[in-house]
């Protein structure tokens, strides 16, 4: 079964750090671009970041640029999101998602994880 | 990058058709055919319904269709069913390696 499972969310104080993980299974992880998308409580979806299939290229939304780093370990079939200098407005469910494209990005997400909640509060 | 504009709500009776719009600019929707649509039921992860403006992934009913004209993309749901009641989000490549979502539309089946 094709599956993505996020972990690492939790409660963190403003200014703190957190690393999210996304374990992939059921497909050739190293062949796909991957993304992080977040959703604040009661709000819409917001794209956060993408990384190419071999991890050598990544891009970020302006709202997180400089505070967030996306990475991947293809040997472990795992995607990561390191988040630093967290703010209250980063509070959201964070989803990892697989790009529909094979070795190339189509910026469409065909497989989603169940999400992990990040709460930034003192 | 500003969010794409969607109506907050839409509704229709079972069996009817409903169309949800997604308005962007000439820098995103108008310039690229990378428009996608997602369905999200409460407390669930989003599900891809349409990609590349009008293509359906395997398993998505052909009651769902997409189109684009100028800076506005549209999702049409025909033959509305109770299980279609959900939030719908559009997205588009926005240039400069950005991707932008719409604010979402809550579809109610009356």
PDB file of C-alpha atoms in Angstrom:
ATOM      1  CA  UNK A   1       0.000   0.000   0.000  1.00  0.00           C
ATOM      2  CA  UNK A   2       1.289   3.428  -0.957  1.00  0.00           C
ATOM      3  CA  UNK A   3       1.537   5.416   2.255  1.00  0.00           C
ATOM      4  CA  UNK A   4       3.006   8.521   3.866  1.00  0.00           C
ATOM      5  CA  UNK A   5       3.146   8.807   7.656  1.00  0.00           C
ATOM      6  CA  UNK A   6       4.172  12.069   9.323  1.00  0.00           C
ATOM      7  CA  UNK A   7       5.543  12.414  12.832  1.00  0.00           C
ATOM      8  CA  UNK A   8       7.351  14.940  14.990  1.00  0.00           C
ATOM      9  CA  UNK A   9       4.627  17.479  15.612  1.00  0.00           C
ATOM     10  CA  UNK A  10       3.856  18.871  19.036  1.00  0.00           C
ATOM     11  CA  UNK A  11       3.778  21.937  21.235  1.00  0.00           C
ATOM     12  CA  UNK A  12       6.750  24.286  20.969  1.00  0.00           C
ATOM     13  CA  UNK A  13       7.416  27.755  22.359  1.00  0.00           C
ATOM     14  CA  UNK A  14       7.789  30.768  20.066  1.00  0.00           C
ATOM     15  CA  UNK A  15      11.341  30.912  18.802  1.00  0.00           C
ATOM     16  CA  UNK A  16      11.776  27.181  19.205  1.00  0.00           C
ATOM     17  CA  UNK A  17      12.588  24.448  16.720  1.00  0.00           C
ATOM     18  CA  UNK A  18      10.991  21.245  15.545  1.00  0.00           C
ATOM     19  CA  UNK A  19      11.832  18.571  12.990  1.00  0.00           C
ATOM     20  CA  UNK A  20       9.023  16.824  11.176  1.00  0.00           C
ATOM     21  CA  UNK A  21       9.474  13.460   9.494  1.00  0.00           C
ATOM     22  CA  UNK A  22       7.481  11.715   6.802  1.00  0.00           C
ATOM     23  CA  UNK A  23       8.020   7.989   6.272  1.00  0.00           C
ATOM     24  CA  UNK A  24       7.159   6.721   2.807  1.00  0.00           C
ATOM     25  CA  UNK A  25       6.272   3.166   1.854  1.00  0.00           C
ATOM     26  CA  UNK A  26       4.775   1.234  -1.032  1.00  0.00           C
ATOM     27  CA  UNK A  27       6.497   3.157  -3.832  1.00  0.00           C
ATOM     28  CA  UNK A  28       9.977   4.076  -5.095  1.00  0.00           C
ATOM     29  CA  UNK A  29      10.499   7.117  -2.890  1.00  0.00           C
ATOM     30  CA  UNK A  30      13.725   8.167  -4.632  1.00  0.00           C
ATOM     31  CA  UNK A  31      11.893   8.725  -7.937  1.00  0.00           C
ATOM     32  CA  UNK A  32       9.492  11.408  -6.762  1.00  0.00           C
ATOM     33  CA  UNK A  33       9.573  15.049  -5.822  1.00  0.00           C
ATOM     34  CA  UNK A  34       8.056  15.631  -2.400  1.00  0.00           C
ATOM     35  CA  UNK A  35       6.285  18.571  -0.761  1.00  0.00           C
ATOM     36  CA  UNK A  36       5.148  19.919   2.581  1.00  0.00           C
ATOM     37  CA  UNK A  37       1.750  21.644   2.788  1.00  0.00           C
ATOM     38  CA  UNK A  38       0.252  23.138   5.940  1.00  0.00           C
ATOM     39  CA  UNK A  39      -3.234  24.009   7.119  1.00  0.00           C
ATOM     40  CA  UNK A  40      -3.892  26.291  10.081  1.00  0.00           C
ATOM     41  CA  UNK A  41      -6.913  25.359  12.201  1.00  0.00           C
ATOM     42  CA  UNK A  42     -10.092  26.158  10.274  1.00  0.00           C
ATOM     43  CA  UNK A  43      -8.120  27.656   7.396  1.00  0.00           C
ATOM     44  CA  UNK A  44      -7.084  26.677   3.881  1.00  0.00           C
ATOM     45  CA  UNK A  45      -4.124  24.821   2.450  1.00  0.00           C
ATOM     46  CA  UNK A  46      -0.783  26.578   2.079  1.00  0.00           C
ATOM     47  CA  UNK A  47       2.175  25.176   0.169  1.00  0.00           C
ATOM     48  CA  UNK A  48       5.393  25.269   2.229  1.00  0.00           C
ATOM     49  CA  UNK A  49       8.234  23.627   0.348  1.00  0.00           C
ATOM     50  CA  UNK A  50       9.272  21.104  -2.308  1.00  0.00           C
ATOM     51  CA  UNK A  51      12.369  18.979  -2.865  1.00  0.00           C
ATOM     52  CA  UNK A  52      13.435  17.147  -5.985  1.00  0.00           C
ATOM     53  CA  UNK A  53      13.871  13.393  -6.207  1.00  0.00           C
ATOM     54  CA  UNK A  54      17.567  13.280  -5.268  1.00  0.00           C
ATOM     55  CA  UNK A  55      17.480  16.066  -2.700  1.00  0.00           C
ATOM     56  CA  UNK A  56      19.741  18.423  -4.614  1.00  0.00           C
ATOM     57  CA  UNK A  57      17.113  21.071  -5.322  1.00  0.00           C
ATOM     58  CA  UNK A  58      14.563  22.642  -2.991  1.00  0.00           C
ATOM     59  CA  UNK A  59      12.283  25.676  -2.941  1.00  0.00           C
ATOM     60  CA  UNK A  60      10.295  27.438  -0.246  1.00  0.00           C
ATOM     61  CA  UNK A  61       7.315  29.689   0.214  1.00  0.00           C
ATOM     62  CA  UNK A  62       8.256  33.256   1.118  1.00  0.00           C
ATOM     63  CA  UNK A  63       6.513  32.894   4.487  1.00  0.00           C
ATOM     64  CA  UNK A  64       8.998  30.260   5.684  1.00  0.00           C
ATOM     65  CA  UNK A  65      12.124  31.044   3.660  1.00  0.00           C
ATOM     66  CA  UNK A  66      15.188  31.238   5.885  1.00  0.00           C
ATOM     67  CA  UNK A  67      13.479  29.503   8.812  1.00  0.00           C
ATOM     68  CA  UNK A  68      12.682  26.121   7.299  1.00  0.00           C
ATOM     69  CA  UNK A  69      14.799  23.451   5.604  1.00  0.00           C
ATOM     70  CA  UNK A  70      13.434  20.532   3.641  1.00  0.00           C
ATOM     71  CA  UNK A  71      15.578  17.444   3.184  1.00  0.00           C
ATOM     72  CA  UNK A  72      15.276  13.752   2.416  1.00  0.00           C
ATOM     73  CA  UNK A  73      17.078  10.480   3.051  1.00  0.00           C
ATOM     74  CA  UNK A  74      16.311   8.185   0.146  1.00  0.00           C
ATOM     75  CA  UNK A  75      18.057   5.272   1.862  1.00  0.00           C
ATOM     76  CA  UNK A  76      15.545   5.581   4.701  1.00  0.00           C
ATOM     77  CA  UNK A  77      12.572   6.560   2.495  1.00  0.00           C
ATOM     78  CA  UNK A  78      12.038   9.572   4.705  1.00  0.00           C
ATOM     79  CA  UNK A  79      11.296  13.254   4.099  1.00  0.00           C
ATOM     80  CA  UNK A  80      12.099  15.902   6.698  1.00  0.00           C
ATOM     81  CA  UNK A  81      11.164  19.474   7.531  1.00  0.00           C
ATOM     82  CA  UNK A  82      13.407  21.308   9.977  1.00  0.00           C
ATOM     83  CA  UNK A  83      11.599  24.343  11.350  1.00  0.00           C
ATOM     84  CA  UNK A  84      13.414  27.038  13.324  1.00  0.00           C
ATOM     85  CA  UNK A  85      12.443  30.396  14.840  1.00  0.00           C
ATOM     86  CA  UNK A  86       8.868  29.209  15.038  1.00  0.00           C
ATOM     87  CA  UNK A  87       6.060  31.745  15.320  1.00  0.00           C
ATOM     88  CA  UNK A  88       2.443  31.516  16.428  1.00  0.00           C
ATOM     89  CA  UNK A  89       1.383  31.790  12.802  1.00  0.00           C
ATOM     90  CA  UNK A  90       3.227  28.550  12.019  1.00  0.00           C
ATOM     91  CA  UNK A  91       0.606  26.682  14.051  1.00  0.00           C
ATOM     92  CA  UNK A  92      -0.957  24.213  11.634  1.00  0.00           C
ATOM     93  CA  UNK A  93      -1.366  20.632  10.554  1.00  0.00           C
ATOM     94  CA  UNK A  94       1.622  19.811   8.375  1.00  0.00           C
ATOM     95  CA  UNK A  95       1.082  17.347   5.535  1.00  0.00           C
ATOM     96  CA  UNK A  96       3.721  15.711   3.426  1.00  0.00           C
ATOM     97  CA  UNK A  97       2.614  14.954  -0.098  1.00  0.00           C
ATOM     98  CA  UNK A  98       3.986  13.090  -3.102  1.00  0.00           C
ATOM     99  CA  UNK A  99       4.238  14.897  -6.408  1.00  0.00           C
ATOM    100  CA  UNK A 100       2.277  13.269  -9.210  1.00  0.00           C
ATOM    101  CA  UNK A 101       5.236  13.579 -11.569  1.00  0.00           C
ATOM    102  CA  UNK A 102       7.851  10.863 -12.005  1.00  0.00           C
ATOM    103  CA  UNK A 103      11.381  12.319 -11.728  1.00  0.00           C
ATOM    104  CA  UNK A 104       9.850  15.691 -12.583  1.00  0.00           C
ATOM    105  CA  UNK A 105       7.457  17.953 -10.762  1.00  0.00           C
ATOM    106  CA  UNK A 106       3.893  18.472 -11.901  1.00  0.00           C
ATOM    107  CA  UNK A 107       3.031  20.454  -8.779  1.00  0.00           C
ATOM    108  CA  UNK A 108       0.052  18.204  -8.163  1.00  0.00           C
ATOM    109  CA  UNK A 109      -0.077  15.985  -5.105  1.00  0.00           C
ATOM    110  CA  UNK A 110      -1.495  12.487  -5.517  1.00  0.00           C
ATOM    111  CA  UNK A 111      -0.545  10.932  -2.176  1.00  0.00           C
ATOM    112  CA  UNK A 112      -0.934  12.706   1.180  1.00  0.00           C
ATOM    113  CA  UNK A 113      -0.061  11.749   4.712  1.00  0.00           C
ATOM    114  CA  UNK A 114      -2.513  12.060   7.572  1.00  0.00           C
ATOM    115  CA  UNK A 115      -0.778  15.184   8.864  1.00  0.00           C
ATOM    116  CA  UNK A 116       1.006  16.117  12.075  1.00  0.00           C
ATOM    117  CA  UNK A 117      -0.085  19.023  14.268  1.00  0.00           C
ATOM    118  CA  UNK A 118       2.394  21.747  15.202  1.00  0.00           C
ATOM    119  CA  UNK A 119       1.331  24.207  17.880  1.00  0.00           C
ATOM    120  CA  UNK A 120       3.484  27.237  18.614  1.00  0.00           C
ATOM    121  CA  UNK A 121       2.482  28.770  21.913  1.00  0.00           C
ATOM    122  CA  UNK A 122       3.946  29.854  25.233  1.00  0.00           C
TER     123      UNK A 122
ATOM    124  CA  UNK B   1       2.319  35.365  -3.815  1.00  0.00           C
ATOM    125  CA  UNK B   2      -1.396  35.964  -3.168  1.00  0.00           C
ATOM    126  CA  UNK B   3      -3.849  33.130  -2.745  1.00  0.00           C
ATOM    127  CA  UNK B   4      -6.156  32.280  -5.611  1.00  0.00           C
ATOM    128  CA  UNK B   5      -9.743  33.497  -5.166  1.00  0.00           C
ATOM    129  CA  UNK B   6     -12.529  30.979  -4.651  1.00  0.00           C
ATOM    130  CA  UNK B   7     -16.118  31.556  -3.493  1.00  0.00           C
ATOM    131  CA  UNK B   8     -16.457  30.597   0.177  1.00  0.00           C
ATOM    132  CA  UNK B   9     -19.454  28.405  -0.495  1.00  0.00           C
ATOM    133  CA  UNK B  10     -21.406  26.616  -3.204  1.00  0.00           C
ATOM    134  CA  UNK B  11     -24.414  24.355  -3.105  1.00  0.00           C
ATOM    135  CA  UNK B  12     -26.653  22.155  -5.187  1.00  0.00           C
ATOM    136  CA  UNK B  13     -29.281  19.460  -4.891  1.00  0.00           C
ATOM    137  CA  UNK B  14     -28.566  15.789  -5.546  1.00  0.00           C
ATOM    138  CA  UNK B  15     -28.328  15.129  -9.261  1.00  0.00           C
ATOM    139  CA  UNK B  16     -27.649  18.748 -10.141  1.00  0.00           C
ATOM    140  CA  UNK B  17     -24.401  20.264 -11.393  1.00  0.00           C
ATOM    141  CA  UNK B  18     -22.348  22.866  -9.596  1.00  0.00           C
ATOM    142  CA  UNK B  19     -19.318  24.834 -10.763  1.00  0.00           C
ATOM    143  CA  UNK B  20     -16.652  26.285  -8.476  1.00  0.00           C
ATOM    144  CA  UNK B  21     -14.426  29.050  -9.797  1.00  0.00           C
ATOM    145  CA  UNK B  22     -10.788  29.770  -9.012  1.00  0.00           C
ATOM    146  CA  UNK B  23      -9.492  33.163 -10.080  1.00  0.00           C
ATOM    147  CA  UNK B  24      -5.839  34.020 -10.274  1.00  0.00           C
ATOM    148  CA  UNK B  25      -3.731  36.325 -12.373  1.00  0.00           C
ATOM    149  CA  UNK B  26      -1.763  36.284 -15.588  1.00  0.00           C
ATOM    150  CA  UNK B  27       1.246  35.240 -13.471  1.00  0.00           C
ATOM    151  CA  UNK B  28      -0.266  31.992 -12.248  1.00  0.00           C
ATOM    152  CA  UNK B  29      -3.537  30.484 -13.526  1.00  0.00           C
ATOM    153  CA  UNK B  30      -3.424  32.521 -16.724  1.00  0.00           C
ATOM    154  CA  UNK B  31       0.153  31.603 -17.555  1.00  0.00           C
ATOM    155  CA  UNK B  32       0.393  27.911 -16.659  1.00  0.00           C
ATOM    156  CA  UNK B  33      -1.651  24.768 -17.191  1.00  0.00           C
ATOM    157  CA  UNK B  34      -0.619  23.442 -13.762  1.00  0.00           C
ATOM    158  CA  UNK B  35      -4.022  23.919 -12.112  1.00  0.00           C
ATOM    159  CA  UNK B  36      -5.140  21.211  -9.714  1.00  0.00           C
ATOM    160  CA  UNK B  37      -8.229  20.642  -7.593  1.00  0.00           C
ATOM    161  CA  UNK B  38      -8.435  18.855  -4.232  1.00  0.00           C
ATOM    162  CA  UNK B  39     -11.358  17.548  -2.215  1.00  0.00           C
ATOM    163  CA  UNK B  40     -11.103  17.535   1.576  1.00  0.00           C
ATOM    164  CA  UNK B  41     -13.621  15.983   3.913  1.00  0.00           C
ATOM    165  CA  UNK B  42     -13.593  17.097   7.570  1.00  0.00           C
ATOM    166  CA  UNK B  43     -10.562  15.846   9.521  1.00  0.00           C
ATOM    167  CA  UNK B  44      -9.235  14.078   6.422  1.00  0.00           C
ATOM    168  CA  UNK B  45      -6.256  14.710   4.177  1.00  0.00           C
ATOM    169  CA  UNK B  46      -6.931  16.331   0.792  1.00  0.00           C
ATOM    170  CA  UNK B  47      -7.523  14.143  -2.256  1.00  0.00           C
ATOM    171  CA  UNK B  48      -6.417  15.034  -5.774  1.00  0.00           C
ATOM    172  CA  UNK B  49      -9.424  15.313  -8.098  1.00  0.00           C
ATOM    173  CA  UNK B  50      -8.089  17.186 -11.136  1.00  0.00           C
ATOM    174  CA  UNK B  51      -4.583  18.055 -12.357  1.00  0.00           C
ATOM    175  CA  UNK B  52      -3.179  19.902 -15.367  1.00  0.00           C
ATOM    176  CA  UNK B  53      -6.472  21.850 -15.583  1.00  0.00           C
ATOM    177  CA  UNK B  54      -8.669  18.996 -16.778  1.00  0.00           C
ATOM    178  CA  UNK B  55      -7.039  15.602 -16.218  1.00  0.00           C
ATOM    179  CA  UNK B  56      -8.534  13.117 -13.766  1.00  0.00           C
ATOM    180  CA  UNK B  57      -6.375  10.731 -11.736  1.00  0.00           C
ATOM    181  CA  UNK B  58      -7.313   7.089 -11.852  1.00  0.00           C
ATOM    182  CA  UNK B  59     -10.296   6.369  -9.636  1.00  0.00           C
ATOM    183  CA  UNK B  60     -11.845   9.839  -9.718  1.00  0.00           C
ATOM    184  CA  UNK B  61     -15.386   9.701 -11.129  1.00  0.00           C
ATOM    185  CA  UNK B  62     -15.952  11.387 -14.482  1.00  0.00           C
ATOM    186  CA  UNK B  63     -18.610  13.501 -12.759  1.00  0.00           C
ATOM    187  CA  UNK B  64     -15.697  15.742 -11.861  1.00  0.00           C
ATOM    188  CA  UNK B  65     -14.300  17.911 -14.646  1.00  0.00           C
ATOM    189  CA  UNK B  66     -12.006  20.904 -14.896  1.00  0.00           C
ATOM    190  CA  UNK B  67     -11.497  23.751 -17.321  1.00  0.00           C
ATOM    191  CA  UNK B  68      -9.765  27.086 -17.631  1.00  0.00           C
ATOM    192  CA  UNK B  69     -10.442  30.370 -19.380  1.00  0.00           C
ATOM    193  CA  UNK B  70      -7.976  33.189 -19.058  1.00  0.00           C
ATOM    194  CA  UNK B  71      -7.094  33.731 -15.396  1.00  0.00           C
ATOM    195  CA  UNK B  72      -9.992  31.639 -14.078  1.00  0.00           C
ATOM    196  CA  UNK B  73     -10.110  27.881 -13.639  1.00  0.00           C
ATOM    197  CA  UNK B  74     -13.284  25.974 -12.850  1.00  0.00           C
ATOM    198  CA  UNK B  75     -14.267  22.671 -11.298  1.00  0.00           C
ATOM    199  CA  UNK B  76     -17.645  21.240 -12.280  1.00  0.00           C
ATOM    200  CA  UNK B  77     -19.294  18.466 -10.324  1.00  0.00           C
ATOM    201  CA  UNK B  78     -22.133  16.852 -12.244  1.00  0.00           C
ATOM    202  CA  UNK B  79     -24.784  14.542 -10.853  1.00  0.00           C
ATOM    203  CA  UNK B  80     -24.159  15.750  -7.305  1.00  0.00           C
ATOM    204  CA  UNK B  81     -24.083  13.057  -4.654  1.00  0.00           C
ATOM    205  CA  UNK B  82     -24.182  13.347  -0.876  1.00  0.00           C
ATOM    206  CA  UNK B  83     -20.566  12.214  -0.584  1.00  0.00           C
ATOM    207  CA  UNK B  84     -19.453  15.172  -2.718  1.00  0.00           C
ATOM    208  CA  UNK B  85     -20.125  17.474   0.226  1.00  0.00           C
ATOM    209  CA  UNK B  86     -16.648  18.663   1.211  1.00  0.00           C
ATOM    210  CA  UNK B  87     -14.191  21.532   0.935  1.00  0.00           C
ATOM    211  CA  UNK B  88     -12.581  22.032  -2.468  1.00  0.00           C
ATOM    212  CA  UNK B  89      -9.267  23.768  -3.089  1.00  0.00           C
ATOM    213  CA  UNK B  90      -7.634  24.816  -6.322  1.00  0.00           C
ATOM    214  CA  UNK B  91      -3.905  25.280  -6.777  1.00  0.00           C
ATOM    215  CA  UNK B  92      -1.649  26.616  -9.477  1.00  0.00           C
ATOM    216  CA  UNK B  93       2.012  26.977 -10.217  1.00  0.00           C
ATOM    217  CA  UNK B  94       2.719  30.637  -9.645  1.00  0.00           C
ATOM    218  CA  UNK B  95       6.055  31.142 -11.323  1.00  0.00           C
ATOM    219  CA  UNK B  96       9.394  31.673  -9.567  1.00  0.00           C
ATOM    220  CA  UNK B  97       9.133  28.140  -8.175  1.00  0.00           C
ATOM    221  CA  UNK B  98       6.076  29.074  -6.099  1.00  0.00           C
ATOM    222  CA  UNK B  99       2.835  27.186  -5.803  1.00  0.00           C
ATOM    223  CA  UNK B 100      -0.347  28.870  -4.611  1.00  0.00           C
ATOM    224  CA  UNK B 101      -3.647  27.509  -3.312  1.00  0.00           C
ATOM    225  CA  UNK B 102      -7.093  29.028  -3.330  1.00  0.00           C
ATOM    226  CA  UNK B 103      -8.865  29.853  -0.095  1.00  0.00           C
ATOM    227  CA  UNK B 104     -11.234  26.914  -0.436  1.00  0.00           C
ATOM    228  CA  UNK B 105     -14.931  26.444  -1.211  1.00  0.00           C
ATOM    229  CA  UNK B 106     -17.338  24.582   1.028  1.00  0.00           C
ATOM    230  CA  UNK B 107     -19.682  22.551  -1.176  1.00  0.00           C
ATOM    231  CA  UNK B 108     -23.032  21.712   0.400  1.00  0.00           C
ATOM    232  CA  UNK B 109     -25.347  19.103  -1.072  1.00  0.00           C
ATOM    233  CA  UNK B 110     -28.843  20.254  -0.168  1.00  0.00           C
TER     234      UNK B 110
END
